[in-house]
Short mmCIF file of C-alpha atoms in Angstrom, two decimals:
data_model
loop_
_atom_site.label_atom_id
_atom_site.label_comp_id
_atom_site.label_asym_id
_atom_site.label_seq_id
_atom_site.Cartn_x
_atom_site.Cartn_y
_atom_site.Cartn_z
CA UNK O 1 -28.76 -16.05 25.53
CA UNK O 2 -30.50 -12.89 26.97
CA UNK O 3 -32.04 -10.19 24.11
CA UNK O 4 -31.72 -6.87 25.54
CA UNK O 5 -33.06 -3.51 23.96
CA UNK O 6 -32.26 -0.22 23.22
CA UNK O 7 -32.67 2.85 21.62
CA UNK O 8 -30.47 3.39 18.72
CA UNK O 9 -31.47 6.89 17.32
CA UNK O 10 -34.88 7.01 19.13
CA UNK O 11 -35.55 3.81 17.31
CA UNK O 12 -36.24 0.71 19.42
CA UNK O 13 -33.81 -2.42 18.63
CA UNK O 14 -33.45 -5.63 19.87
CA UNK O 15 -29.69 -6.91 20.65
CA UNK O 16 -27.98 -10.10 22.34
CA UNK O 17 -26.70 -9.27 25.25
CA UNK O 18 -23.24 -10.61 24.42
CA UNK O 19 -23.01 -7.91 21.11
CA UNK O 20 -21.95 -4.35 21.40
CA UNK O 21 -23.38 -1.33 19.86
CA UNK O 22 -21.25 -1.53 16.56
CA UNK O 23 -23.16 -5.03 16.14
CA UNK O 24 -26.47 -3.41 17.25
CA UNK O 25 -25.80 0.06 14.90
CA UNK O 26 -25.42 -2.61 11.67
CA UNK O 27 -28.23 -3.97 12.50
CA UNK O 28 -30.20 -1.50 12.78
CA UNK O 29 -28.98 0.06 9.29
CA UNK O 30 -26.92 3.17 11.78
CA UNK O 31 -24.26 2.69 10.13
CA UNK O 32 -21.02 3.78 12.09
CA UNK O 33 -17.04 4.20 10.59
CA UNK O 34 -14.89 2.18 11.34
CA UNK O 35 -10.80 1.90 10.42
CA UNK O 36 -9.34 -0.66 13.18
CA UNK O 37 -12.39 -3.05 12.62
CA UNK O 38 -12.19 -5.98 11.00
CA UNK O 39 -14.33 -8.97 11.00
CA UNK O 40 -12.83 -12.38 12.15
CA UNK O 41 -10.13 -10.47 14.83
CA UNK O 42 -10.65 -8.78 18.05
CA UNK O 43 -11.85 -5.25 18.43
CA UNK O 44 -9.30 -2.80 20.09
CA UNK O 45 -11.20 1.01 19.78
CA UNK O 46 -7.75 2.26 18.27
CA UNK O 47 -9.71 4.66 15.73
CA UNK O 48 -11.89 5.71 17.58
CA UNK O 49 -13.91 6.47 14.49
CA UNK O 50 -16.95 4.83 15.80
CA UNK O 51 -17.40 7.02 18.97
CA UNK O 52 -21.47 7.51 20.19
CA UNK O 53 -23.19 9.41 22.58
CA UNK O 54 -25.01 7.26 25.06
CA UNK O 55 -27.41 9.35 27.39
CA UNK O 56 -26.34 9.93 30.87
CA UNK O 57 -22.59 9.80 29.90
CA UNK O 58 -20.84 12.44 29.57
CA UNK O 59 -18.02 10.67 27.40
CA UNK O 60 -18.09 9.69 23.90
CA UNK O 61 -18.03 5.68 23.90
CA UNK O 62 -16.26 3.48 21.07
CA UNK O 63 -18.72 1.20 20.08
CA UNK O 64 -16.89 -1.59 19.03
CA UNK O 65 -15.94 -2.22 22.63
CA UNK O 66 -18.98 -0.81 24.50
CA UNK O 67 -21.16 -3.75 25.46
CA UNK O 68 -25.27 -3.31 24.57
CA UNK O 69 -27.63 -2.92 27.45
CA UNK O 70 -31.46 -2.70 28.28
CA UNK O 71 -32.67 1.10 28.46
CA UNK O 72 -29.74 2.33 26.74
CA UNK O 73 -30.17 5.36 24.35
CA UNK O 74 -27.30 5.88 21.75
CA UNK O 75 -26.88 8.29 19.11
CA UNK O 76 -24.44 7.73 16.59
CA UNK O 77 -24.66 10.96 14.14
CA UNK O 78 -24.88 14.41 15.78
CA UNK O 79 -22.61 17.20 14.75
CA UNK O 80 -20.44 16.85 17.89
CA UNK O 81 -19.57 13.08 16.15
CA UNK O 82 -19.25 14.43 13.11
CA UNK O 83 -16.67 16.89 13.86
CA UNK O 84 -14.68 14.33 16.34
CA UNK O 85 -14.22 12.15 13.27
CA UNK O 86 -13.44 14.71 10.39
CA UNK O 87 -10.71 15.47 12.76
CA UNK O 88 -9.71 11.65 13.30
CA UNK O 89 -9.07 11.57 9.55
CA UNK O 90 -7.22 14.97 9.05
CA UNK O 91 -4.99 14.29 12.19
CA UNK O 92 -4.59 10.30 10.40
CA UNK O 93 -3.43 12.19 7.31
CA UNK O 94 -1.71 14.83 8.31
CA UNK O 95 0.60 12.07 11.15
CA UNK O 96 2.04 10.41 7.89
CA UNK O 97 2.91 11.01 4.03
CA UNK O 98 -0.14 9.88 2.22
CA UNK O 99 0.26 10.80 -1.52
CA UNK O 100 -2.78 9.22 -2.89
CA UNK O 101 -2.19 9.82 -6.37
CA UNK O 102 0.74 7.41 -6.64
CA UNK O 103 -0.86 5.00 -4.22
CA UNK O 104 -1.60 1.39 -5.41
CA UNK O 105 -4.51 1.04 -3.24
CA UNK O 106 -5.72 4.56 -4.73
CA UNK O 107 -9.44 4.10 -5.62
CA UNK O 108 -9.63 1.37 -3.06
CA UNK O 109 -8.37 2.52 0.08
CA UNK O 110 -10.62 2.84 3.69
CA UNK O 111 -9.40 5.86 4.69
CA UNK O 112 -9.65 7.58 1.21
CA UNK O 113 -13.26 6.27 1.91
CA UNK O 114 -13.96 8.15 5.00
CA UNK O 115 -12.25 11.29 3.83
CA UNK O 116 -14.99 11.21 1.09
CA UNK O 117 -17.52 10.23 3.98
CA UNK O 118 -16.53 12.61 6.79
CA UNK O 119 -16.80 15.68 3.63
CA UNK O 120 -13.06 15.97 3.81
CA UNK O 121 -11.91 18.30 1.21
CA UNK O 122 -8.62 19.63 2.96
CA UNK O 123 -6.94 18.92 6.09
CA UNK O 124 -6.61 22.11 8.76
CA UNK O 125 -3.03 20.83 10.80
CA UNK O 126 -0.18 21.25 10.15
CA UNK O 127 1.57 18.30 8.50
CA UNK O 128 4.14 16.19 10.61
CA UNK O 129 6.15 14.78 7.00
CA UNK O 130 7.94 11.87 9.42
CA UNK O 131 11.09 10.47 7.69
CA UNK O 132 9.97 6.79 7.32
CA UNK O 133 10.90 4.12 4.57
CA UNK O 134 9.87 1.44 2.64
CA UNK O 135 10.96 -2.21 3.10
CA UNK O 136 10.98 -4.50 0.52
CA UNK O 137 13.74 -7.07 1.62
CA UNK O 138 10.22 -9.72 1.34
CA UNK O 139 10.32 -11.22 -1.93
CA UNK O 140 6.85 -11.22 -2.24
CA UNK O 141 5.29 -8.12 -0.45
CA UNK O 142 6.41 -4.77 0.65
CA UNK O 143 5.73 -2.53 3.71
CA UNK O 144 5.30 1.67 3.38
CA UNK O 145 5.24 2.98 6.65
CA UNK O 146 4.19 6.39 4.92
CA UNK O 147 0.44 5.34 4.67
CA UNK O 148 0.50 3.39 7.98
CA UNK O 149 -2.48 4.06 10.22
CA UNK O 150 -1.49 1.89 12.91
CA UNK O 151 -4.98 0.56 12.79
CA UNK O 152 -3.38 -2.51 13.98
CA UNK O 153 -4.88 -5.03 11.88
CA UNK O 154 -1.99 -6.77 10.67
CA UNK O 155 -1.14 -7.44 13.60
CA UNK O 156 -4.06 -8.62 14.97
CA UNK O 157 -4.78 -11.10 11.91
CA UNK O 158 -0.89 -12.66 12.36
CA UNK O 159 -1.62 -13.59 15.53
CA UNK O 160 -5.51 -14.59 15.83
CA UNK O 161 -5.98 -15.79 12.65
CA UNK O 162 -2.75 -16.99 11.10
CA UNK O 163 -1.00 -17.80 14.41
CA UNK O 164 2.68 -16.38 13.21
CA UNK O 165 2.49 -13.32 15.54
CA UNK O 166 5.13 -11.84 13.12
CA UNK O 167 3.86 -8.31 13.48
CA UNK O 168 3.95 -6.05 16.76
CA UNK O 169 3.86 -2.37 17.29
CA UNK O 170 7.15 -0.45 18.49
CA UNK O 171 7.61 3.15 19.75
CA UNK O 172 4.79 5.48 20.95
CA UNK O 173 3.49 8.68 19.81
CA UNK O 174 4.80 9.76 16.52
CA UNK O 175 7.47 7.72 16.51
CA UNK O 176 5.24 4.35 16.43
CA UNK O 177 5.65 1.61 13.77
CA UNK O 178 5.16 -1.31 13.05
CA UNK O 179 7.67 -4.02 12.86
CA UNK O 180 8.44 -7.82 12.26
CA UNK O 181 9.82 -10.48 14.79
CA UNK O 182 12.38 -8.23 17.21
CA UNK O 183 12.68 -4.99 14.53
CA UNK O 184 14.36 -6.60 11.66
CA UNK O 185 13.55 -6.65 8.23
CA UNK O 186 10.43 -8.17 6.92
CA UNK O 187 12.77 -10.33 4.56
CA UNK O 188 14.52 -11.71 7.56
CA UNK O 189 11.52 -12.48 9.91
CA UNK O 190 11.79 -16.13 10.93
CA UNK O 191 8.51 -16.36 12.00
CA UNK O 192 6.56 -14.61 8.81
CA UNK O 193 4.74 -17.54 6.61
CA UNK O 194 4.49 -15.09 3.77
CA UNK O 195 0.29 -16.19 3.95
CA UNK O 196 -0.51 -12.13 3.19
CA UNK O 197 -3.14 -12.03 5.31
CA UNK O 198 -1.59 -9.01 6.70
CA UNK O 199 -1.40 -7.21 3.55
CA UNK O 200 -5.10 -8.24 2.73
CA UNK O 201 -6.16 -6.87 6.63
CA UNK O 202 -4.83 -3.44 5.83
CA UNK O 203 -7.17 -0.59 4.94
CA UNK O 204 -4.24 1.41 3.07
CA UNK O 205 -1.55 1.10 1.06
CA UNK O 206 0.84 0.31 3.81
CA UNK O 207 1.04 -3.23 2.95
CA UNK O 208 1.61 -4.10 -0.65
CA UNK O 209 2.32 -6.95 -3.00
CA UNK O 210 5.54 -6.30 -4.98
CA UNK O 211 4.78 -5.18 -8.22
CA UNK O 212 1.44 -3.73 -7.73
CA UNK O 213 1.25 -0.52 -9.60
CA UNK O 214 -0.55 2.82 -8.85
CA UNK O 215 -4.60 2.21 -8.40
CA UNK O 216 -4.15 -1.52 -9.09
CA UNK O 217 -4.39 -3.22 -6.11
CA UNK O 218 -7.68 -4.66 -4.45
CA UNK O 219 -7.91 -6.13 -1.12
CA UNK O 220 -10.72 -8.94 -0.35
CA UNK O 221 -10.73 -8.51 3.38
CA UNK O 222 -14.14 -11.41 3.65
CA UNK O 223 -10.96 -13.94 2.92
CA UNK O 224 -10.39 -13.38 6.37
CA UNK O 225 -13.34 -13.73 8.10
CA UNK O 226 -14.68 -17.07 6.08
CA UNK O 227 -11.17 -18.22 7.40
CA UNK O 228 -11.94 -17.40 10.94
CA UNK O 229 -15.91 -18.56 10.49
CA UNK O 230 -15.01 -21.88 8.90
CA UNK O 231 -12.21 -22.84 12.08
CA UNK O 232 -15.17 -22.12 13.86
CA UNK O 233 -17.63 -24.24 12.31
CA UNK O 234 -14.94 -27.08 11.65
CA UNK O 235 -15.76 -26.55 8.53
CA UNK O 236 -12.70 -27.86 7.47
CA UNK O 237 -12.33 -30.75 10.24
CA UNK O 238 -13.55 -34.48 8.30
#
């Protein structure tokens, strides 16, 4: 295994050549946001939240996706990223209906986190205000498509890590959502286990447990990746 380095904010670091600049920014304490990331599944860039500047390219370059290499020079914090991702979040908040004050992942939601990060204190676009519901027909969690993301993540983590594939994303544009099996109800999805490891994968409120009131819920999202980390290490194989 090859070490390659770089320069991550003219500071030297050493990375294996298999890891990509999100892996090299952490450890380098450059801390980058992230939404669609989660530990234990793949990476797909859907955010986009993590976007560097790499010298020489004229792009901006997710770097959960962008592979490290010797000479490179990154920057993850100039005021051309900074503005590209306050208006990430606005445009994320103003897509759906997110009323954080009757949330239940109020308090502890991601993107309530990066509004705070990003110095959000109002959001300049117009609001879409998308007539989308809420389905409960699961008797033990609930889906709001009103504080969807589409970050992905649950469906990622019912098909890498719980192996269901349950969830899948229908539409495009606005009208994207996510759904379970072939568009039906969650209640009626054959092929849901009811594990919740969806519901703990999502950074919002968009998947719930039933009966969760407002600023209650808390989601342990390291469940997932000791899951994923002990398959790996057969921990669990005697």
């Amino acid at each position: 295994m090859a070490v390659v380095t770089l320069t991550i904010n003219d500071h030297l670091v050493s990375a294996e050549d298999h890891q990509t600049l999100l892996d090299a920014a952490k450890a380098a304490d450059a801390p980058l946001p992230t939404l669609c990331q989660l530990d234990g599944v793949s990476d797909v860039a859907a955010c986009r939240l993590c976007l560097v500047e790499i010298d020489g390219s004229p792009k901006l370059q997710p770097a959960c996706m962008t592979p490290v290499a010797e000479g490179l020079s990154v920057r993850t914090d100039t005021q051309r990223l900074r503005d590209y991702r306050r208006m990430i979040v606005e445009l994320l908040f103003a897509e759906r209906n997110h009323v954080c004050a009757v949330c239940v992942l109020n308090g502890h939601c991601e993107l309530q986190d990066l509004a705070i990060e990003v110095g959000i204190d109002h959001v300049r676009y117009e609001y879409l205000h998308p007539h989308v519901g809420v389905d409960v027909s699961h008797a033990q969690f609930g889906i709001d498509d009103n504080r969807c993301v589409l970050c992905t993540r649950c469906v990622r983590v019912c098909e890498e890590v719980e192996g269901a594939a349950t969830r899948d994303v229908m539409g495009r544009g606005t009208n994207c959502r996510i759904i379970s099996d072939l568009n039906v109800p969650w209640g009626q999805a054959d092929s849901c286990t009811s594990c919740g490891k969806c519901v703990m994968a999502c950074p919002t409120g968009a998947l719930f447990t039933q009966g969760a009131t407002t600023a209650e819920m808390e989601k342990d999202r390291s469940k997932l990746s000791y899951i994923v980390r002990a398959r790996e290490e057969h921990q669990w194989v005697r």
